[in-house]
Every structure is written in structure tokens, then in C-alpha cells.
Amino acid sequence: MTDVKLAIIYYSATGTLHKMAQRLREAAEKVGAEVRLRQVAELAPPEAIASNAAWSQHFDTTKDEPRATADDVVWADAVLLGTPTRYGNVASQLKQFIDTLGPQWAQGLLANKAYAGFTASMTEHGGQESTLLALYNTIYHFGGVVVAPGYTDPLKFADGNPYGVSHVTGGSNDAPLTDVQYAALDHLARRVVTIGGKLRG
């Protein structure tokens, strides 16, 4: 699997999804994948960003990192998509990027790839599963193959999310990732890279 191409495309407001994406990249590179790590563009107005210190700090820290383009998805054999939950749904920033992929979808360039998702919310029942399921509705339209982790490894009984990987950030929205999430992220990266390579043939 040393030549599998993986795109990790995500939106992160305060940094949790950014950290999850970085861990996925590390895990994928360890199994030999070529990885593109890409944020989608921020859509929120400056005053909204400035109203939250963590959001403002993360925006400033990552403002020069590469932004996702349609080519990143077309290039990839496998795609991991990350979004915080927004009322149990995909954040508008990631959704807007996905909505720009119509030309590539129409040409069949998004089909036959492995896709999976990762997310975070402040509370344990804050819409994590529904966010991932909503995200996967788009993948069906792409003709992509959803490669959810299921319970394909006993470690999934610790993190407890068969739809992807998720993290509870807590009431202060800053609870750190733990070994449980790291193990789940590593497993997801390995699984998506493996299946992406098989789909490519």
C-alpha cells in the first residue's frame, strides 16, 4: 500500500479537528500512504471569529496552511473528511467545499474511492453519529464507498463509534484527545488506506 494516495480534508474552528487530522496523517504515512492534509476555507465573518479566543487563535495559527481544492479529491484513492458537529449536521464550511465538486461529480471523478469521516462535539450525545451519517449521504451521490470502521477491531468498543471517529470536547470545548481517540484514528487511517488501495486495483 506504499503508493495509496490519501486526502484528509477538514474544517476546524478551535483546533480539535485539526489535531485529529494531523494524527490521521501520521498514521497513514506510517503505512506508506502519500497524504495531502487540507483545510477548507473559513466562511465565518471576522467578528464571529474574534468573539471566541480559541477560534481566533486557531484561525491565526493555521491561516497559511494549504486549502482544499477539487483536485485533492480527484487525485486521491481515499478521502477522510472531518467536521465538527453543527446541530447534528456537517459544518457549513465543509459543506460549501463539497458543494463545489459538482463538475467533478458529473464527470464521475469522485466515484470508486474509499471515504470515511471524523467529527467532534461538546457533549457525548451532541450529534456525532448524525453528523457522520449526514456526511455519508453525499458520498452515496458521489458513487464513493463508505469505509466506516464498524467494530472491525476490539479497540472500537472503547471509542464506541462504528460510523467513524469522534471526540467529546466537553463543556469548556478543550478536552484533549486521549489514547482511546488516537487508537481509533490510527485504525481508521489504516483501514481507509487499505480499502482505498484495493478499490484502485
CSV table of N, CA and C in Angstrom, one decimal, residues 42-166:
chain,number,residue,atom,x,y,z
A,42,GLU,N,-12.4,29.2,5.5
A,42,GLU,CA,-13.3,29.7,6.6
A,42,GLU,C,-14.3,30.6,5.9
A,43,LEU,N,-15.5,30.5,6.3
A,43,LEU,CA,-16.6,31.3,5.8
A,43,LEU,C,-17.2,32.3,6.8
A,44,ALA,N,-16.9,32.1,8.1
A,44,ALA,CA,-17.5,32.9,9.1
A,44,ALA,C,-16.9,34.4,9.0
A,45,PRO,N,-17.7,35.3,9.4
A,45,PRO,CA,-17.2,36.7,9.3
A,45,PRO,C,-16.2,37.0,10.4
A,46,PRO,N,-15.3,37.9,10.2
A,46,PRO,CA,-14.2,38.2,11.2
A,46,PRO,C,-14.7,38.5,12.6
A,47,GLU,N,-15.9,39.1,12.7
A,47,GLU,CA,-16.4,39.5,14.1
A,47,GLU,C,-16.8,38.2,14.8
A,48,ALA,N,-17.3,37.2,14.1
A,48,ALA,CA,-17.7,35.9,14.7
A,48,ALA,C,-16.4,35.2,15.2
A,49,ILE,N,-15.4,35.2,14.4
A,49,ILE,CA,-14.1,34.6,14.8
A,49,ILE,C,-13.5,35.3,16.0
A,50,ALA,N,-13.5,36.6,15.9
A,50,ALA,CA,-12.9,37.4,17.0
A,50,ALA,C,-13.7,37.2,18.3
A,51,SER,N,-14.9,36.8,18.3
A,51,SER,CA,-15.7,36.7,19.5
A,51,SER,C,-15.3,35.5,20.4
A,52,ASN,N,-14.5,34.6,19.8
A,52,ASN,CA,-14.1,33.3,20.5
A,52,ASN,C,-12.6,33.3,20.5
A,53,ALA,N,-11.9,33.4,21.6
A,53,ALA,CA,-10.5,33.4,21.7
A,53,ALA,C,-9.8,32.2,21.0
A,54,ALA,N,-10.4,31.0,21.3
A,54,ALA,CA,-9.8,29.8,20.8
A,54,ALA,C,-9.9,29.7,19.3
A,55,TRP,N,-11.1,30.2,18.8
A,55,TRP,CA,-11.3,30.2,17.3
A,55,TRP,C,-10.4,31.2,16.7
A,56,SER,N,-10.3,32.4,17.2
A,56,SER,CA,-9.4,33.4,16.7
A,56,SER,C,-7.9,32.9,16.7
A,57,GLN,N,-7.5,32.3,17.7
A,57,GLN,CA,-6.1,31.8,17.8
A,57,GLN,C,-5.8,30.7,16.8
A,58,HIS,N,-6.8,29.8,16.7
A,58,HIS,CA,-6.6,28.7,15.7
A,58,HIS,C,-6.6,29.2,14.3
A,59,PHE,N,-7.5,30.2,14.0
A,59,PHE,CA,-7.5,30.8,12.7
A,59,PHE,C,-6.2,31.5,12.3
A,60,ASP,N,-5.6,32.2,13.3
A,60,ASP,CA,-4.3,32.9,13.0
A,60,ASP,C,-3.2,31.9,12.8
A,61,THR,N,-3.2,30.8,13.6
A,61,THR,CA,-2.2,29.8,13.6
A,61,THR,C,-2.1,29.0,12.3
A,62,THR,N,-3.3,28.8,11.7
A,62,THR,CA,-3.4,27.9,10.5
A,62,THR,C,-3.7,28.7,9.2
A,63,LYS,N,-3.7,30.0,9.3
A,63,LYS,CA,-4.2,30.8,8.1
A,63,LYS,C,-3.3,30.6,6.9
A,64,ASP,N,-2.1,30.2,7.0
A,64,ASP,CA,-1.2,30.0,5.9
A,64,ASP,C,-1.1,28.5,5.4
A,65,GLU,N,-1.8,27.6,6.1
A,65,GLU,CA,-1.8,26.2,5.7
A,65,GLU,C,-2.6,26.0,4.4
A,66,PRO,N,-2.2,25.0,3.6
A,66,PRO,CA,-2.9,24.9,2.2
A,66,PRO,C,-4.4,24.6,2.4
A,67,ARG,N,-5.1,25.1,1.4
A,67,ARG,CA,-6.6,25.0,1.4
A,67,ARG,C,-7.0,23.9,0.4
A,68,ALA,N,-8.1,23.2,0.7
A,68,ALA,CA,-8.5,22.1,-0.1
A,68,ALA,C,-9.0,22.6,-1.5
A,69,THR,N,-8.7,21.8,-2.5
A,69,THR,CA,-9.2,22.1,-3.9
A,69,THR,C,-9.9,20.8,-4.4
A,70,ALA,N,-10.6,21.0,-5.5
A,70,ALA,CA,-11.3,19.8,-6.1
A,70,ALA,C,-10.2,18.8,-6.5
A,71,ASP,N,-9.1,19.3,-6.9
A,71,ASP,CA,-8.0,18.4,-7.4
A,71,ASP,C,-7.6,17.4,-6.3
A,72,ASP,N,-7.6,17.9,-5.0
A,72,ASP,CA,-7.2,17.0,-3.9
A,72,ASP,C,-8.1,15.7,-3.8
A,73,VAL,N,-9.4,15.9,-4.1
A,73,VAL,CA,-10.3,14.8,-4.1
A,73,VAL,C,-10.1,13.9,-5.3
A,74,VAL,N,-10.0,14.5,-6.5
A,74,VAL,CA,-9.8,13.8,-7.7
A,74,VAL,C,-8.5,12.9,-7.7
A,75,TRP,N,-7.4,13.5,-7.1
A,75,TRP,CA,-6.1,12.9,-7.0
A,75,TRP,C,-6.1,11.7,-6.1
A,76,ALA,N,-7.0,11.7,-5.1
A,76,ALA,CA,-6.9,10.7,-4.1
A,76,ALA,C,-7.5,9.3,-4.4
A,77,ASP,N,-7.0,8.3,-3.8
A,77,ASP,CA,-7.6,6.9,-3.9
A,77,ASP,C,-8.6,6.8,-2.7
A,78,ALA,N,-8.3,7.5,-1.6
A,78,ALA,CA,-9.1,7.5,-0.4
A,78,ALA,C,-9.2,8.9,0.2
A,79,VAL,N,-10.4,9.2,0.8
A,79,VAL,CA,-10.6,10.5,1.3
A,79,VAL,C,-11.2,10.4,2.7
A,80,LEU,N,-10.6,11.2,3.7
A,80,LEU,CA,-11.1,11.3,5.0
A,80,LEU,C,-11.6,12.7,5.2
A,81,LEU,N,-12.9,12.9,5.6
A,81,LEU,CA,-13.5,14.2,5.7
A,81,LEU,C,-13.8,14.4,7.2
A,82,GLY,N,-13.4,15.6,7.7
A,82,GLY,CA,-13.6,16.0,9.1
A,82,GLY,C,-14.4,17.2,9.3
A,83,THR,N,-15.3,17.2,10.2
A,83,THR,CA,-16.1,18.3,10.5
A,83,THR,C,-16.6,18.3,12.0
A,84,PRO,N,-16.6,19.4,12.6
A,84,PRO,CA,-17.3,19.5,13.9
A,84,PRO,C,-18.8,19.3,13.7
A,85,THR,N,-19.5,18.9,14.7
A,85,THR,CA,-21.0,18.9,14.5
A,85,THR,C,-21.6,20.3,14.6
A,86,ARG,N,-22.5,20.5,13.7
A,86,ARG,CA,-23.3,21.8,13.8
A,86,ARG,C,-24.8,21.4,13.8
A,87,TYR,N,-25.4,21.4,15.0
A,87,TYR,CA,-26.8,21.0,15.1
A,87,TYR,C,-27.0,19.6,14.6
A,88,GLY,N,-26.0,18.7,14.8
A,88,GLY,CA,-26.1,17.3,14.3
A,88,GLY,C,-25.9,17.2,12.8
A,89,ASN,N,-25.2,18.2,12.3
A,89,ASN,CA,-25.0,18.1,10.8
A,89,ASN,C,-23.6,18.6,10.5
A,90,VAL,N,-23.3,18.6,9.2
A,90,VAL,CA,-22.0,19.0,8.7
A,90,VAL,C,-21.8,20.5,8.8
A,91,ALA,N,-20.6,21.0,9.2
A,91,ALA,CA,-20.4,22.4,9.3
A,91,ALA,C,-20.5,23.0,7.9
A,92,SER,N,-21.0,24.2,7.8
A,92,SER,CA,-21.2,24.9,6.5
A,92,SER,C,-19.9,25.0,5.7
A,93,GLN,N,-18.8,25.2,6.4
A,93,GLN,CA,-17.5,25.4,5.7
A,93,GLN,C,-17.2,24.1,4.9
A,94,LEU,N,-17.3,23.0,5.5
A,94,LEU,CA,-17.0,21.7,4.7
A,94,LEU,C,-18.1,21.5,3.7
A,95,LYS,N,-19.3,21.7,4.1
A,95,LYS,CA,-20.4,21.5,3.1
A,95,LYS,C,-20.3,22.4,1.9
A,96,GLN,N,-19.9,23.6,2.1
A,96,GLN,CA,-19.7,24.5,0.9
A,96,GLN,C,-18.6,24.0,0.0
A,97,PHE,N,-17.5,23.5,0.6
A,97,PHE,CA,-16.5,22.9,-0.3
A,97,PHE,C,-17.0,21.7,-1.1
A,98,ILE,N,-17.8,20.8,-0.4
A,98,ILE,CA,-18.3,19.7,-1.0
A,98,ILE,C,-19.3,20.1,-2.2
A,99,ASP,N,-20.0,21.2,-1.9
A,99,ASP,CA,-21.0,21.6,-2.9
A,99,ASP,C,-20.3,22.2,-4.2
A,100,THR,N,-19.0,22.5,-4.1
A,100,THR,CA,-18.3,23.0,-5.3
A,100,THR,C,-17.8,21.9,-6.2
A,101,LEU,N,-18.0,20.6,-5.8
A,101,LEU,CA,-17.5,19.5,-6.5
A,101,LEU,C,-18.4,19.0,-7.6
A,102,GLY,N,-19.4,19.7,-7.9
A,102,GLY,CA,-20.4,19.3,-9.0
A,102,GLY,C,-19.7,18.9,-10.3
A,103,PRO,N,-18.8,19.7,-10.8
A,103,PRO,CA,-18.2,19.4,-12.1
A,103,PRO,C,-17.5,18.1,-12.1
A,104,GLN,N,-16.8,17.8,-11.0
A,104,GLN,CA,-16.0,16.5,-10.8
A,104,GLN,C,-17.0,15.4,-10.6
A,105,TRP,N,-18.1,15.6,-9.9
A,105,TRP,CA,-19.1,14.6,-9.7
A,105,TRP,C,-19.7,14.2,-11.1
A,106,ALA,N,-20.0,15.2,-11.9
A,106,ALA,CA,-20.7,15.0,-13.2
A,106,ALA,C,-19.8,14.2,-14.1
A,107,GLN,N,-18.5,14.3,-13.9
A,107,GLN,CA,-17.5,13.5,-14.8
A,107,GLN,C,-17.2,12.1,-14.2
A,108,GLY,N,-17.8,11.8,-13.0
A,108,GLY,CA,-17.5,10.5,-12.4
A,108,GLY,C,-16.2,10.4,-11.7
A,109,LEU,N,-15.6,11.6,-11.4
A,109,LEU,CA,-14.2,11.6,-10.9
A,109,LEU,C,-14.2,11.4,-9.4
A,110,LEU,N,-15.3,11.4,-8.7
A,110,LEU,CA,-15.4,11.2,-7.3
A,110,LEU,C,-15.8,9.8,-6.9
A,111,ALA,N,-16.1,9.0,-7.9
A,111,ALA,CA,-16.6,7.6,-7.6
A,111,ALA,C,-15.5,6.6,-7.4
A,112,ASN,N,-15.9,5.5,-6.8
A,112,ASN,CA,-15.0,4.4,-6.6
A,112,ASN,C,-13.7,4.7,-5.8
A,113,LYS,N,-13.9,5.5,-4.8
A,113,LYS,CA,-12.9,5.8,-3.8
A,113,LYS,C,-13.4,5.4,-2.5
A,114,ALA,N,-12.5,5.2,-1.5
A,114,ALA,CA,-12.9,5.0,-0.2
A,114,ALA,C,-13.0,6.3,0.6
A,115,TYR,N,-14.1,6.4,1.3
A,115,TYR,CA,-14.4,7.6,2.1
A,115,TYR,C,-14.8,7.2,3.5
A,116,ALA,N,-14.4,8.1,4.5
A,116,ALA,CA,-14.8,7.9,5.9
A,116,ALA,C,-14.7,9.3,6.5
A,117,GLY,N,-15.3,9.4,7.7
A,117,GLY,CA,-15.4,10.7,8.4
A,117,GLY,C,-15.0,10.7,9.8
A,118,PHE,N,-14.7,11.9,10.3
A,118,PHE,CA,-14.4,12.1,11.7
A,118,PHE,C,-15.0,13.4,12.2
A,119,THR,N,-15.3,13.5,13.5
A,119,THR,CA,-16.0,14.6,14.0
A,119,THR,C,-15.8,14.8,15.5
A,120,ALA,N,-16.3,15.9,16.0
A,120,ALA,CA,-16.2,16.2,17.4
A,120,ALA,C,-17.4,17.1,17.8
A,121,SER,N,-17.8,17.0,19.1
A,121,SER,CA,-18.9,17.8,19.6
A,121,SER,C,-18.6,18.1,21.1
A,122,MET,N,-19.3,19.0,21.7
A,122,MET,CA,-19.0,19.4,23.1
A,122,MET,C,-19.6,18.3,24.0
A,123,THR,N,-20.7,17.7,23.6
A,123,THR,CA,-21.3,16.7,24.5
A,123,THR,C,-21.4,15.3,23.9
A,124,GLU,N,-21.5,14.3,24.7
A,124,GLU,CA,-21.5,12.9,24.3
A,124,GLU,C,-22.6,12.6,23.3
A,125,HIS,N,-23.7,13.2,23.5
A,125,HIS,CA,-24.8,12.9,22.6
A,125,HIS,C,-25.1,14.2,21.7
A,126,GLY,N,-24.1,14.9,21.3
A,126,GLY,CA,-24.2,16.1,20.6
A,126,GLY,C,-24.3,16.1,19.1
A,127,GLY,N,-24.7,14.9,18.6
A,127,GLY,CA,-24.9,14.8,17.2
A,127,GLY,C,-23.8,14.2,16.4
A,128,GLN,N,-22.9,13.5,17.1
A,128,GLN,CA,-21.7,12.9,16.4
A,128,GLN,C,-22.1,11.9,15.3
A,129,GLU,N,-23.0,11.0,15.7
A,129,GLU,CA,-23.4,10.0,14.7
A,129,GLU,C,-24.2,10.6,13.6
A,130,SER,N,-25.1,11.5,13.9
A,130,SER,CA,-25.9,12.0,12.8
A,130,SER,C,-25.1,12.9,11.9
A,131,THR,N,-24.1,13.5,12.4
A,131,THR,CA,-23.2,14.3,11.5
A,131,THR,C,-22.5,13.4,10.5
A,132,LEU,N,-22.0,12.3,11.0
A,132,LEU,CA,-21.3,11.4,10.1
A,132,LEU,C,-22.3,10.8,9.1
A,133,LEU,N,-23.4,10.4,9.5
A,133,LEU,CA,-24.4,9.9,8.6
A,133,LEU,C,-24.9,10.9,7.6
A,134,ALA,N,-25.0,12.1,8.0
A,134,ALA,CA,-25.3,13.2,7.0
A,134,ALA,C,-24.2,13.4,6.0
A,135,LEU,N,-23.0,13.3,6.5
A,135,LEU,CA,-21.8,13.4,5.6
A,135,LEU,C,-21.9,12.3,4.6
A,136,TYR,N,-22.2,11.1,5.0
A,136,TYR,CA,-22.1,10.0,4.1
A,136,TYR,C,-23.2,10.0,3.0
A,137,ASN,N,-24.3,10.8,3.3
A,137,ASN,CA,-25.4,10.9,2.2
A,137,ASN,C,-24.7,11.5,1.0
A,138,THR,N,-23.8,12.4,1.1
A,138,THR,CA,-23.1,12.9,-0.1
A,138,THR,C,-22.3,11.9,-0.8
A,139,ILE,N,-21.6,11.0,0.0
A,139,ILE,CA,-20.7,10.0,-0.6
A,139,ILE,C,-21.5,9.1,-1.5
A,140,TYR,N,-22.7,8.7,-1.1
A,140,TYR,CA,-23.6,7.9,-1.9
A,140,TYR,C,-23.8,8.5,-3.3
A,141,HIS,N,-24.0,9.8,-3.3
A,141,HIS,CA,-24.2,10.5,-4.5
A,141,HIS,C,-23.0,10.5,-5.4
A,142,PHE,N,-21.8,10.6,-4.7
A,142,PHE,CA,-20.6,10.5,-5.5
A,142,PHE,C,-20.4,9.2,-6.1
A,143,GLY,N,-21.0,8.1,-5.6
A,143,GLY,CA,-20.6,6.8,-6.0
A,143,GLY,C,-19.4,6.3,-5.3
A,144,GLY,N,-19.1,6.9,-4.2
A,144,GLY,CA,-18.0,6.5,-3.4
A,144,GLY,C,-18.3,5.3,-2.5
A,145,VAL,N,-17.3,4.8,-1.9
A,145,VAL,CA,-17.5,3.6,-1.0
A,145,VAL,C,-17.3,4.1,0.5
A,146,VAL,N,-18.3,4.0,1.3
A,146,VAL,CA,-18.1,4.4,2.7
A,146,VAL,C,-17.4,3.3,3.4
A,147,VAL,N,-16.3,3.6,4.0
A,147,VAL,CA,-15.5,2.7,4.7
A,147,VAL,C,-15.5,3.0,6.2
A,148,ALA,N,-16.7,2.8,6.8
A,148,ALA,CA,-16.8,3.1,8.2
A,148,ALA,C,-16.0,2.0,9.0
A,149,PRO,N,-15.5,2.4,10.2
A,149,PRO,CA,-14.7,1.4,10.9
A,149,PRO,C,-15.5,0.2,11.5
A,150,GLY,N,-16.8,0.4,11.7
A,150,GLY,CA,-17.6,-0.6,12.3
A,150,GLY,C,-17.0,-1.0,13.6
A,151,TYR,N,-17.0,-2.3,13.9
A,151,TYR,CA,-16.3,-2.9,15.0
A,151,TYR,C,-15.3,-3.9,14.5
A,152,THR,N,-14.5,-3.5,13.6
A,152,THR,CA,-13.5,-4.3,12.9
A,152,THR,C,-12.3,-4.5,13.8
A,153,ASP,N,-12.2,-3.9,14.9
A,153,ASP,CA,-11.1,-4.1,15.9
A,153,ASP,C,-11.7,-3.9,17.2
A,154,PRO,N,-11.2,-4.7,18.2
A,154,PRO,CA,-11.7,-4.5,19.6
A,154,PRO,C,-11.6,-3.1,20.2
A,155,LEU,N,-10.6,-2.4,19.7
A,155,LEU,CA,-10.5,-1.0,20.2
A,155,LEU,C,-11.7,-0.1,20.0
A,156,LYS,N,-12.5,-0.5,19.0
A,156,LYS,CA,-13.7,0.3,18.7
A,156,LYS,C,-14.8,0.2,19.8
A,157,PHE,N,-14.6,-0.8,20.6
A,157,PHE,CA,-15.5,-0.9,21.8
A,157,PHE,C,-15.2,0.1,22.8
A,158,ALA,N,-14.0,0.6,22.7
A,158,ALA,CA,-13.6,1.7,23.7
A,158,ALA,C,-14.0,3.1,23.2
A,159,ASP,N,-13.8,3.4,22.0
A,159,ASP,CA,-14.3,4.7,21.5
A,159,ASP,C,-15.7,4.7,21.1
A,160,GLY,N,-16.3,3.5,20.8
A,160,GLY,CA,-17.7,3.3,20.7
A,160,GLY,C,-18.4,3.9,19.5
A,161,ASN,N,-17.7,4.3,18.4
A,161,ASN,CA,-18.4,4.9,17.3
A,161,ASN,C,-18.1,4.1,16.0
A,162,PRO,N,-19.1,3.3,15.6
A,162,PRO,CA,-18.8,2.5,14.4
A,162,PRO,C,-18.9,3.2,13.1
A,163,TYR,N,-19.4,4.5,13.2
A,163,TYR,CA,-19.6,5.3,11.9
A,163,TYR,C,-18.4,6.0,11.5
A,164,GLY,N,-17.4,6.2,12.4
A,164,GLY,CA,-16.2,7.0,12.1
A,164,GLY,C,-15.4,7.1,13.4
A,165,VAL,N,-14.8,8.3,13.5
A,165,VAL,CA,-14.1,8.5,14.8
A,165,VAL,C,-14.7,9.9,15.3
A,166,SER,N,-14.9,9.9,16.6
A,166,SER,CA,-15.5,11.2,17.2
A,166,SER,C,-14.8,11.4,18.6
